[in-house]
Amino acid sequence: MSASDIHRTIETVFRIEAPKLIAGLARVTRDVGRAEELAQDALVAALQQWPGEGVPRNPGAWLMQAAKHRALDGLRRDKMLKRKHEEIGRDLDEEVDPIAELEEALDDEVGDDLLRLIFTACHPVLAIEARLALTLRLIGGLTTEEIGRAFLVPEPTMAQRLVRAKKALAEAKVPYEVPHGPELAERLGSVLEVVYLIFNEGYSATAGEDWVRPGLCQEAMRLGRILAGLAPQEPEVHGLVALMELQASRLRARIGQDGQPVLLLDQNRALWDRLLINHGLKALDTARRLAPAPGPYVLQAELAACHARARKAEETDWARIAALYGALGALTPSPVIELNRAVAVAMAEGPAAGLALVDALATAPALKSYHLLPSVRADLLGKLGRHGEAQAEFMRAAGMTRNRREQDLLLARAEKAGKAAG
Amino acid sequence: MRVMVLVKANKDSEAGVMPSEDMLTKMGAYNEELVKAGVMLAMDGLHPSAKGLRMRFSGTERMITDGPFTETKELLAGFWIWQVRSFDEAIEWLKRGPFDGGTEIELRPVFEMEDFGEVLTPELREQEERVRAEAAKLAS
């Protein structure tokens, strides 16, 4: 094996092992930043020794051993210092022996530690951007450069963000644990939000060098699957996995040959990824079995499943979609969800029923500058033959979006409506 | 990227001999590790070729040959589909497989359109999808 081959192998092995290493080490160091440093030390040791000695048979165990040695060295140094600083006669043995604790921690099952690490990285004391970055770094095993590229931030900025996040965790003395009781639901919500935001960042890319973006969707799905393996009893975790997989199943049908977006109902369903759909539907089944009363992610996955199950656009069960939006809106009231429900109702019962719901939203402050409101309204007016009003609404919508392509589309539709109005 | 891991048949698998309990245990642990790492997308084992057939196409002719087939090394006994970040990662995972006795496993990247990153540019957003994303953000 050439030197560069070995380096590649080492880096790949490290990517696989790093989250487990950091998770195990953080339990004892009580400091995620310190744990990450120790893991990095192990990587350095591997880069020094493996090219000469060859890659060990169980590289993961080797790395853990190397990190452990460094952790122990550090602890012994601390202990010596402490002894020097302390009066003779003070009994150190009365305290919990951190070295023994470390030995124990590193021999344990790592599953719980990984879950602790995820909850720590997604802790609400951190700003949301910091949570996303830290999760990708510590659990996803991405490099700072890769995360920076994904979020269109220069590497030094991202590095700083990560450093600050780790410092904030240490300063807030965030306990390294899986929360329980009533706190669990709230903290799990934060974890799921982080994973889904990563997914959305990849799914509705807003700008920039885009090749990493489908990668972000993959990363988020992987995080979701890891989470499902670690917390298999949580229905919302399976719901999120299902939601992401069902949405991602349409990734390759979303973009036409000319690079134009293809709307869901116009997509070539043969391009949908059956493997992800099956995987997603299975995850949704699991979620439904665990929770008779579905939460927001399960409901959104159900929505995505309605489309996934329809072999043709005309087969879509719009009545069910409308009902699901109703249930979602009851859980988390929002005018955007209500607007979606209006669209589904229009599909199920006709444009007049949909328009009534849209009109009821006209004064919602949250939608004041939301161009999709007039755009949906215009569409329904057009279907009802009220072309003059439709034209005005399309114009209004075009004035509200800053996206050029979308603006062109809306203006074209306004013109068409104007011609129909005569 | 996705890779397909093709497990070749051998005399035992073709004879329908079930793997030993020890092997099944090891394989179970391996599969669990793959699932927990978020790598596993699908896996299945195949019946011996004696239960299969081959169809040869020629013009309008459809020629069927029933199994078993003899060239064991060319036959498949099962497959996995993994989701990995790189082919290197797949190689590392495969190295951890509990195989032995000269078993040969083939690793092949699956054709994917995920390289369509190029076209997944700024303006490319669907109305429907955006509403959905917004709804999700509000909902979470």
Coordinates of C-alpha atoms in Angstrom, one line a residue:
Chain A
M1 CA 0.0 0.0 0.0
S2 CA 1.4 3.4 -1.0
A3 CA 1.8 6.2 1.6
S4 CA -1.1 8.2 0.2
D5 CA -3.3 5.0 0.2
I6 CA -2.5 4.5 3.8
H7 CA -3.3 8.1 4.6
R8 CA -6.6 7.8 2.8
T9 CA -7.4 4.6 4.7
I10 CA -6.5 6.3 8.0
E11 CA -8.7 9.2 7.3
T12 CA -11.6 7.0 6.3
V13 CA -11.2 4.8 9.4
F14 CA -11.0 7.9 11.5
R15 CA -14.2 9.3 10.1
I16 CA -16.0 6.1 10.9
E17 CA -14.6 6.0 14.4
A18 CA -14.4 9.6 15.5
P19 CA -17.9 10.1 16.8
K20 CA -17.7 7.0 18.9
L21 CA -14.2 8.0 20.2
I22 CA -15.4 11.5 21.1
A23 CA -18.6 10.3 22.6
G24 CA -16.7 7.8 24.9
L25 CA -14.1 10.3 25.9
A26 CA -16.5 13.1 26.6
R27 CA -18.2 11.1 29.3
V28 CA -15.0 11.3 31.3
T29 CA -13.5 14.6 30.3
R30 CA -17.0 16.2 30.7
D31 CA -15.7 18.5 28.0
V32 CA -16.6 17.9 24.4
G33 CA -13.8 20.1 23.1
R34 CA -11.2 18.2 25.1
A35 CA -12.6 14.9 24.0
E36 CA -12.3 16.0 20.4
E37 CA -8.7 17.0 21.0
L38 CA -7.9 13.6 22.4
A39 CA -9.5 11.9 19.4
Q40 CA -7.4 14.1 17.1
D41 CA -4.3 13.1 19.1
A42 CA -5.2 9.5 18.4
L43 CA -5.5 10.3 14.7
V44 CA -2.0 11.9 14.8
A45 CA -0.6 8.8 16.5
A46 CA -2.2 6.7 13.7
L47 CA -0.7 8.8 11.0
Q48 CA 2.7 8.4 12.6
Q49 CA 2.6 4.7 13.3
W50 CA 0.4 3.0 10.7
P51 CA 2.5 3.8 7.6
G52 CA 5.4 1.9 9.3
E53 CA 3.6 -0.8 11.2
G54 CA 0.7 -1.3 8.8
V55 CA -3.0 -0.7 9.5
P56 CA -4.0 -2.7 12.6
R57 CA -6.5 -5.4 12.3
N58 CA -9.0 -3.6 14.5
P59 CA -8.3 0.0 13.7
G60 CA -11.2 1.3 15.8
A61 CA -10.0 -0.4 18.9
W62 CA -6.5 0.9 18.3
L63 CA -7.6 4.5 18.0
M64 CA -9.6 4.1 21.2
Q65 CA -6.6 2.7 23.0
A66 CA -4.4 5.6 21.7
A67 CA -6.9 8.2 22.8
K68 CA -7.3 6.5 26.1
H69 CA -3.5 6.6 26.7
R70 CA -3.5 10.3 26.1
A71 CA -6.4 10.9 28.3
L72 CA -4.8 8.9 31.1
D73 CA -1.5 10.8 30.6
G74 CA -3.5 14.0 31.0
L75 CA -5.3 12.9 34.0
R76 CA -2.1 11.7 35.7
R77 CA -0.5 15.0 35.0
D78 CA -3.5 16.8 36.5
K79 CA -3.4 14.5 39.5
M80 CA 0.3 15.1 40.1
L81 CA -0.2 18.8 39.9
K82 CA -3.1 18.6 42.3
R83 CA -1.0 16.5 44.7
K84 CA 1.8 19.1 44.6
H85 CA -0.6 21.9 45.3
E86 CA -2.3 20.1 48.1
E87 CA -1.3 19.8 51.7
I88 CA 0.3 16.5 52.6
G89 CA -2.2 14.2 54.3
R90 CA -5.2 15.2 52.3
D91 CA -6.5 12.0 51.0
L92 CA -6.9 11.9 47.3
D93 CA -8.3 8.4 47.3
E94 CA -11.5 9.6 48.9
E95 CA -12.4 11.1 45.6
V96 CA -13.7 9.2 42.7
D97 CA -10.7 8.0 40.8
P98 CA -11.0 9.5 37.3
I99 CA -8.6 7.1 35.9
A100 CA -10.6 4.1 36.9
E101 CA -13.7 5.9 35.7
L102 CA -12.1 6.4 32.3
E103 CA -11.1 2.8 32.0
E104 CA -14.6 1.8 32.7
A105 CA -16.2 4.4 30.4
L106 CA -14.1 3.3 27.5
D107 CA -15.0 -0.3 27.9
D108 CA -18.7 0.3 28.0
E109 CA -21.2 0.1 25.2
V110 CA -20.8 3.3 23.2
G111 CA -24.4 3.6 22.1
D112 CA -25.5 5.6 25.1
D113 CA -22.5 7.9 24.8
L114 CA -23.2 8.6 21.2
L115 CA -26.7 9.6 22.2
R116 CA -25.3 11.8 25.0
L117 CA -23.0 13.5 22.4
I118 CA -25.9 14.2 20.1
F119 CA -28.0 15.7 22.8
T120 CA -25.0 17.8 23.9
A121 CA -24.2 19.1 20.4
C122 CA -27.9 20.0 20.0
H123 CA -28.2 21.7 23.4
P124 CA -30.5 24.7 23.4
V125 CA -27.8 26.9 25.1
L126 CA -26.3 27.1 21.6
A127 CA -27.5 29.2 18.8
I128 CA -29.1 27.1 16.0
E129 CA -26.2 27.7 13.6
A130 CA -23.8 26.4 16.2
R131 CA -25.9 23.3 16.8
L132 CA -25.9 22.5 13.1
A133 CA -22.2 22.9 12.8
L134 CA -21.3 21.0 15.9
T135 CA -23.6 18.1 15.0
L136 CA -22.1 17.8 11.6
R137 CA -18.6 18.0 13.1
L138 CA -18.9 15.7 16.0
I139 CA -21.5 13.2 14.9
G140 CA -21.3 13.5 11.2
G141 CA -17.5 13.5 11.3
L142 CA -17.3 16.2 8.6
T143 CA -14.2 18.5 8.5
T144 CA -14.5 22.1 9.3
E145 CA -13.8 22.9 5.7
E146 CA -16.7 20.7 4.5
I147 CA -19.1 22.2 6.9
G148 CA -18.0 25.7 5.9
R149 CA -18.6 24.9 2.3
A150 CA -22.0 23.4 3.1
F151 CA -23.1 26.6 4.8
L152 CA -21.3 28.9 2.4
V153 CA -19.1 30.3 5.2
P154 CA -15.3 30.6 4.9
E155 CA -13.4 27.9 6.8
P156 CA -11.9 30.2 9.4
T157 CA -15.4 31.6 10.2
M158 CA -16.7 28.1 10.6
A159 CA -13.7 27.1 12.7
Q160 CA -14.4 30.0 15.0
R161 CA -18.1 29.1 15.3
L162 CA -17.1 25.6 16.3
V163 CA -14.6 26.8 18.9
R164 CA -17.1 29.2 20.4
A165 CA -19.8 26.5 20.5
K166 CA -17.6 24.2 22.4
K167 CA -16.6 26.9 24.8
A168 CA -20.2 27.8 25.3
L169 CA -21.0 24.2 26.3
A170 CA -18.1 24.1 28.7
E171 CA -19.1 27.5 30.3
A172 CA -22.7 26.6 30.6
K173 CA -21.6 23.3 32.3
V174 CA -24.0 21.4 30.2
P175 CA -24.3 18.0 31.7
Y176 CA -23.2 15.1 29.5
E177 CA -26.3 13.1 29.6
V178 CA -29.5 12.0 27.8
P179 CA -32.2 14.0 29.4
H180 CA -35.2 12.2 30.8
G181 CA -38.7 13.0 32.1
P182 CA -40.5 16.0 30.7
E183 CA -37.2 17.5 29.5
L184 CA -36.6 14.6 27.1
A185 CA -39.4 15.6 24.7
E186 CA -38.2 19.2 24.5
R187 CA -34.5 18.3 24.0
L188 CA -35.4 15.6 21.5
G189 CA -37.3 18.3 19.6
S190 CA -34.1 20.3 19.4
V191 CA -32.1 17.3 18.1
L192 CA -34.8 16.6 15.4
E193 CA -34.9 20.2 14.4
V194 CA -31.2 20.3 13.9
V195 CA -31.2 17.2 11.7
Y196 CA -34.2 18.5 9.7
L197 CA -32.6 21.9 9.2
I198 CA -29.5 20.2 7.8
F199 CA -31.7 18.3 5.5
N200 CA -33.6 21.4 4.4
E201 CA -30.4 23.2 3.8
G202 CA -29.5 20.6 1.3
Y203 CA -33.0 20.1 -0.1
S204 CA -33.9 23.7 -0.8
A205 CA -30.5 25.0 -1.6
T206 CA -30.6 28.8 -1.6
A207 CA -27.3 29.7 -3.2
G208 CA -23.8 28.8 -4.1
E209 CA -21.6 25.9 -5.0
D210 CA -24.2 23.3 -4.9
W211 CA -22.6 19.9 -5.2
V212 CA -22.3 19.5 -1.5
R213 CA -26.0 20.1 -1.1
P214 CA -27.4 16.7 -1.9
G215 CA -24.6 15.6 0.3
L216 CA -26.2 17.5 3.2
C217 CA -29.5 15.6 2.6
Q218 CA -27.5 12.3 2.7
E219 CA -25.8 13.5 5.9
A220 CA -29.1 14.4 7.6
M221 CA -30.6 11.1 6.6
R222 CA -27.7 9.3 8.0
L223 CA -27.9 11.2 11.2
G224 CA -31.6 10.4 11.4
R225 CA -30.9 6.7 10.9
I226 CA -28.2 6.7 13.5
L227 CA -30.7 8.4 15.9
A228 CA -33.3 5.8 15.0
G229 CA -30.9 3.1 16.0
L230 CA -30.0 4.8 19.3
A231 CA -33.5 5.7 20.3
P232 CA -35.7 3.1 18.6
Q233 CA -38.7 3.8 20.9
E234 CA -39.2 7.4 19.9
P235 CA -41.9 7.7 17.2
E236 CA -40.9 11.2 16.1
V237 CA -37.4 10.0 15.3
H238 CA -38.8 7.4 12.9
G239 CA -41.2 10.0 11.6
L240 CA -38.3 12.3 10.8
V241 CA -36.4 9.5 9.0
A242 CA -39.5 8.7 7.0
L243 CA -40.1 12.4 6.2
M244 CA -36.5 12.9 5.0
E245 CA -36.4 9.7 3.0
L246 CA -39.7 10.2 1.3
Q247 CA -38.8 13.8 0.3
A248 CA -35.3 12.8 -0.8
S249 CA -36.8 10.1 -3.0
R250 CA -37.9 12.9 -5.3
L251 CA -34.6 14.7 -5.5
R252 CA -33.7 13.5 -9.0
A253 CA -37.2 14.3 -10.4
R254 CA -37.2 17.8 -9.1
I255 CA -35.0 19.3 -11.7
G256 CA -35.8 19.3 -15.4
Q257 CA -33.2 18.8 -18.2
D258 CA -33.0 22.6 -18.7
G259 CA -32.3 23.1 -15.0
Q260 CA -35.8 24.3 -14.3
P261 CA -37.5 23.2 -11.2
V262 CA -40.2 20.6 -11.8
L263 CA -43.3 20.9 -9.6
L264 CA -44.3 17.8 -7.6
L265 CA -47.4 17.1 -9.7
D266 CA -45.5 17.4 -13.0
Q267 CA -42.6 15.1 -11.9
N268 CA -41.8 11.9 -13.7
R269 CA -42.6 9.5 -11.0
A270 CA -40.5 6.8 -12.6
L271 CA -37.5 8.8 -11.4
W272 CA -38.5 8.6 -7.8
D273 CA -36.2 6.5 -5.7
R274 CA -38.1 3.4 -4.8
L275 CA -35.5 2.2 -2.4
L276 CA -35.8 5.4 -0.3
I277 CA -39.6 5.3 -0.6
N278 CA -39.8 1.7 0.7
H279 CA -37.3 2.6 3.5
G280 CA -39.3 5.7 4.4
L281 CA -42.7 4.0 4.3
K282 CA -41.2 1.3 6.6
A283 CA -40.0 3.9 9.0
L284 CA -43.4 5.6 8.9
D285 CA -45.0 2.2 9.8
T286 CA -42.7 1.9 12.8
A287 CA -43.6 5.4 13.9
R288 CA -47.3 4.8 13.6
R289 CA -47.0 1.6 15.6
L290 CA -45.2 3.4 18.4
A291 CA -47.5 6.4 18.5
P292 CA -51.3 6.1 18.0
A293 CA -51.4 9.9 18.2
P294 CA -48.9 11.2 15.6
G295 CA -46.6 14.2 16.3
P296 CA -45.6 16.8 13.7
Y297 CA -42.8 14.8 12.0
V298 CA -45.0 11.7 11.7
L299 CA -47.8 13.9 10.2
Q300 CA -45.5 15.5 7.7
A301 CA -44.1 12.1 6.8
E302 CA -47.7 11.0 6.2
L303 CA -48.2 13.9 3.9
A304 CA -45.1 13.0 1.9
A305 CA -46.3 9.4 1.9
C306 CA -49.6 10.4 0.3
H307 CA -47.6 11.6 -2.7
A308 CA -45.2 8.6 -2.6
R309 CA -48.1 6.1 -2.7
A310 CA -49.8 7.7 -5.7
R311 CA -48.5 6.1 -8.9
K312 CA -49.9 9.0 -10.9
A313 CA -50.5 12.6 -9.9
E314 CA -54.2 12.1 -10.5
E315 CA -54.3 9.3 -7.9
T316 CA -53.2 11.6 -5.1
D317 CA -55.6 11.4 -2.1
W318 CA -56.2 15.1 -1.6
A319 CA -58.9 14.7 0.9
R320 CA -56.4 12.8 3.1
I321 CA -53.8 15.4 2.5
A322 CA -56.3 18.2 3.6
A323 CA -57.1 16.2 6.7
L324 CA -53.5 15.7 7.6
Y325 CA -52.8 19.4 7.2
G326 CA -55.7 20.0 9.4
A327 CA -54.2 17.7 12.1
L328 CA -50.8 19.3 11.7
G329 CA -52.3 22.8 12.0
A330 CA -54.1 21.7 15.2
L331 CA -50.8 20.6 16.7
T332 CA -48.8 23.5 15.5
P333 CA -51.0 26.3 14.3
S334 CA -49.6 28.2 11.4
P335 CA -51.0 30.2 8.5
V336 CA -48.5 28.5 6.2
I337 CA -49.9 25.1 7.1
E338 CA -53.4 26.5 6.6
L339 CA -52.5 27.8 3.2
N340 CA -51.3 24.3 2.3
R341 CA -54.6 22.9 3.6
A342 CA -56.4 25.4 1.4
V343 CA -54.5 24.1 -1.7
A344 CA -55.4 20.5 -0.8
V345 CA -59.0 21.3 -0.2
A346 CA -59.1 23.1 -3.5
M347 CA -57.8 19.9 -5.1
A348 CA -60.2 17.7 -3.3
E349 CA -63.4 19.8 -3.3
G350 CA -62.8 22.3 -6.0
P351 CA -61.4 25.8 -6.3
A352 CA -64.3 27.6 -4.6
A353 CA -63.8 25.7 -1.3
G354 CA -60.1 26.4 -1.4
L355 CA -60.6 30.1 -2.2
A356 CA -62.8 30.5 0.9
L357 CA -60.0 29.2 3.1
V358 CA -57.4 31.4 1.4
D359 CA -59.5 34.5 1.7
A360 CA -59.8 33.8 5.4
L361 CA -56.0 34.0 5.6
A362 CA -55.8 37.3 3.8
T363 CA -55.3 39.3 7.0
A364 CA -52.8 36.9 8.6
P365 CA -49.9 39.1 9.6
A366 CA -47.4 36.3 9.1
L367 CA -48.3 36.1 5.5
K368 CA -48.3 39.8 4.8
S369 CA -45.2 39.6 2.6
Y370 CA -45.6 35.9 1.6
H371 CA -45.9 35.9 -2.1
L372 CA -47.3 32.4 -2.2
L373 CA -50.6 33.7 -0.7
P374 CA -51.5 35.9 -3.7
S375 CA -50.0 33.3 -6.0
V376 CA -52.2 30.5 -4.7
R377 CA -55.2 32.9 -4.6
A378 CA -54.5 33.9 -8.3
D379 CA -54.4 30.3 -9.3
L380 CA -57.7 29.5 -7.7
L381 CA -59.4 32.7 -9.1
G382 CA -58.2 31.7 -12.6
K383 CA -59.7 28.2 -12.2
L384 CA -63.0 29.9 -11.2
G385 CA -62.8 32.0 -14.4
R386 CA -62.2 35.2 -12.6
H387 CA -59.3 36.1 -14.8
G388 CA -59.1 39.8 -14.1
E389 CA -58.7 39.3 -10.4
A390 CA -56.3 36.5 -11.1
Q391 CA -54.1 38.8 -13.2
A392 CA -54.0 41.4 -10.4
E393 CA -53.0 38.8 -7.8
F394 CA -50.3 37.3 -10.0
M395 CA -48.9 40.8 -10.4
R396 CA -49.0 41.3 -6.7
A397 CA -47.2 38.0 -6.1
A398 CA -44.5 38.9 -8.7
G399 CA -43.9 42.1 -6.8
M400 CA -43.3 40.2 -3.6
T401 CA -40.8 37.7 -4.6
R402 CA -37.1 38.5 -5.0
N403 CA -36.4 35.4 -7.0
R404 CA -35.9 36.3 -10.6
R405 CA -37.0 33.0 -12.1
E406 CA -40.1 32.9 -10.0
Q407 CA -40.9 36.5 -10.8
D408 CA -40.7 35.7 -14.5
L409 CA -43.0 32.8 -14.1
L410 CA -45.5 34.8 -12.1
L411 CA -45.5 37.7 -14.6
A412 CA -46.0 35.2 -17.5
R413 CA -49.0 33.8 -15.7
A414 CA -50.3 37.3 -15.0
E415 CA -50.1 38.1 -18.7
K416 CA -51.9 34.8 -19.6
A417 CA -54.7 35.6 -17.1
G418 CA -54.9 39.1 -18.6
K419 CA -55.4 37.7 -22.1
A420 CA -58.1 35.3 -20.7
A421 CA -59.8 38.2 -19.2
G422 CA -59.9 39.8 -22.6
Chain B
M1 CA -23.0 7.5 -2.8
R2 CA -24.5 4.1 -2.9
V3 CA -22.6 0.9 -3.3
M4 CA -23.8 -2.6 -3.9
V5 CA -22.0 -5.3 -2.0
L6 CA -22.3 -8.6 -4.0
V7 CA -21.7 -11.8 -2.0
K8 CA -20.7 -14.6 -4.3
A9 CA -22.1 -18.0 -4.1
N10 CA -20.1 -21.0 -2.9
K11 CA -20.7 -24.7 -2.7
D12 CA -22.6 -24.5 0.5
S13 CA -24.9 -21.6 -0.5
E14 CA -25.6 -23.4 -3.8
A15 CA -26.4 -26.6 -1.9
G16 CA -28.8 -24.7 0.3
V17 CA -26.7 -25.3 3.4
M18 CA -27.6 -22.7 6.1
P19 CA -24.7 -20.8 7.6
S20 CA -23.6 -22.0 11.1
E21 CA -25.1 -20.4 14.2
D22 CA -21.8 -18.8 14.9
M23 CA -21.7 -17.2 11.5
L24 CA -25.3 -16.0 11.8
T25 CA -24.5 -14.4 15.2
K26 CA -21.5 -12.6 13.7
M27 CA -23.4 -11.6 10.7
G28 CA -26.2 -10.3 12.9
A29 CA -23.8 -8.1 14.9
Y30 CA -22.2 -6.9 11.7
N31 CA -25.5 -5.9 10.2
E32 CA -26.5 -4.2 13.4
E33 CA -23.3 -2.1 13.3
L34 CA -24.1 -1.1 9.7
V35 CA -27.7 -0.1 10.6
K36 CA -26.5 1.9 13.6
A37 CA -24.0 3.7 11.6
G38 CA -26.8 4.7 9.2
V39 CA -25.1 2.9 6.3
M40 CA -27.5 0.1 5.6
L41 CA -30.2 0.7 3.0
A42 CA -31.1 -2.8 2.0
M43 CA -30.0 -6.4 2.3
D44 CA -31.2 -9.7 1.0
G45 CA -30.0 -13.2 0.5
L46 CA -30.8 -15.3 -2.6
H47 CA -32.0 -18.8 -2.9
P48 CA -29.6 -21.2 -4.6
S49 CA -29.5 -21.0 -8.4
A50 CA -31.4 -24.3 -8.5
K51 CA -34.5 -22.3 -7.8
G52 CA -33.8 -19.7 -10.4
L53 CA -33.7 -19.5 -14.2
R54 CA -32.1 -17.7 -17.0
M55 CA -33.8 -16.1 -19.9
R56 CA -32.0 -15.5 -23.2
F57 CA -33.4 -12.9 -25.6
S58 CA -33.0 -13.2 -29.3
G59 CA -35.4 -11.3 -31.6
T60 CA -38.8 -12.4 -30.5
E61 CA -37.5 -15.6 -28.9
R62 CA -37.4 -16.1 -25.2
M63 CA -35.2 -19.1 -24.3
I64 CA -35.5 -20.2 -20.7
T65 CA -32.8 -22.3 -19.0
D66 CA -33.6 -23.6 -15.5
G67 CA -31.0 -23.6 -12.7
P68 CA -28.9 -24.8 -11.2
F69 CA -25.9 -23.2 -12.9
T70 CA -22.5 -24.6 -12.5
E71 CA -20.1 -21.7 -12.6
T72 CA -20.4 -21.1 -8.8
K73 CA -17.9 -18.2 -8.8
E74 CA -20.1 -16.2 -11.1
L75 CA -23.2 -16.7 -9.1
L76 CA -24.6 -14.5 -6.4
A77 CA -25.8 -15.5 -3.0
G78 CA -26.9 -12.2 -1.7
F79 CA -26.4 -8.4 -1.6
W80 CA -26.4 -5.3 0.4
I81 CA -27.0 -1.7 -0.6
W82 CA -25.1 0.8 1.5
Q83 CA -25.2 4.5 1.7
V84 CA -21.6 5.8 2.2
R85 CA -19.7 9.0 1.8
S86 CA -17.0 7.5 -0.4
F87 CA -15.9 4.3 -2.0
D88 CA -13.1 4.2 0.6
E89 CA -15.7 4.2 3.4
A90 CA -17.4 1.2 1.8
I91 CA -14.0 -0.6 1.6
E92 CA -13.5 0.0 5.3
W93 CA -16.9 -1.3 6.2
L94 CA -16.4 -4.3 4.1
K95 CA -13.1 -5.1 5.7
R96 CA -15.0 -5.5 9.0
G97 CA -17.2 -8.2 7.5
P98 CA -17.2 -11.5 9.3
F99 CA -16.3 -13.6 6.2
D100 CA -13.7 -16.3 5.9
G101 CA -12.7 -19.3 4.0
G102 CA -11.9 -17.6 0.7
T103 CA -15.3 -16.0 0.4
E104 CA -15.2 -13.4 -2.4
I105 CA -17.2 -10.2 -2.2
E106 CA -17.6 -7.7 -4.9
L107 CA -18.1 -4.0 -4.2
R108 CA -19.6 -1.8 -7.0
P109 CA -20.7 1.8 -6.9
V110 CA -24.3 2.3 -7.9
F111 CA -25.1 4.8 -10.7
E112 CA -26.7 7.8 -9.1
M113 CA -27.9 11.2 -10.1
E114 CA -26.6 12.7 -6.9
D115 CA -23.8 14.3 -9.0
F116 CA -26.6 16.5 -10.4
G117 CA -25.4 19.0 -7.8
E118 CA -24.5 21.2 -10.8
V119 CA -28.1 21.8 -11.5
L120 CA -29.3 22.1 -8.0
T121 CA -28.6 25.8 -8.1
P122 CA -29.9 28.9 -6.4
E123 CA -33.0 29.6 -8.4
L124 CA -34.1 26.0 -8.5
R125 CA -36.8 25.8 -6.0
E126 CA -40.2 24.5 -6.3
Q127 CA -43.1 26.4 -4.8
E128 CA -44.6 23.3 -3.3
E129 CA -41.3 22.2 -1.8
R130 CA -40.6 25.5 -0.3
V131 CA -44.0 25.8 1.3
R132 CA -43.4 22.4 2.7
A133 CA -40.0 23.4 4.1
E134 CA -41.4 26.5 5.7
A135 CA -44.3 24.6 7.1
A136 CA -41.8 22.2 8.6
K137 CA -39.7 25.0 10.1
L138 CA -42.8 26.5 11.7
A139 CA -44.0 23.1 12.8
S140 CA -40.8 22.1 14.5

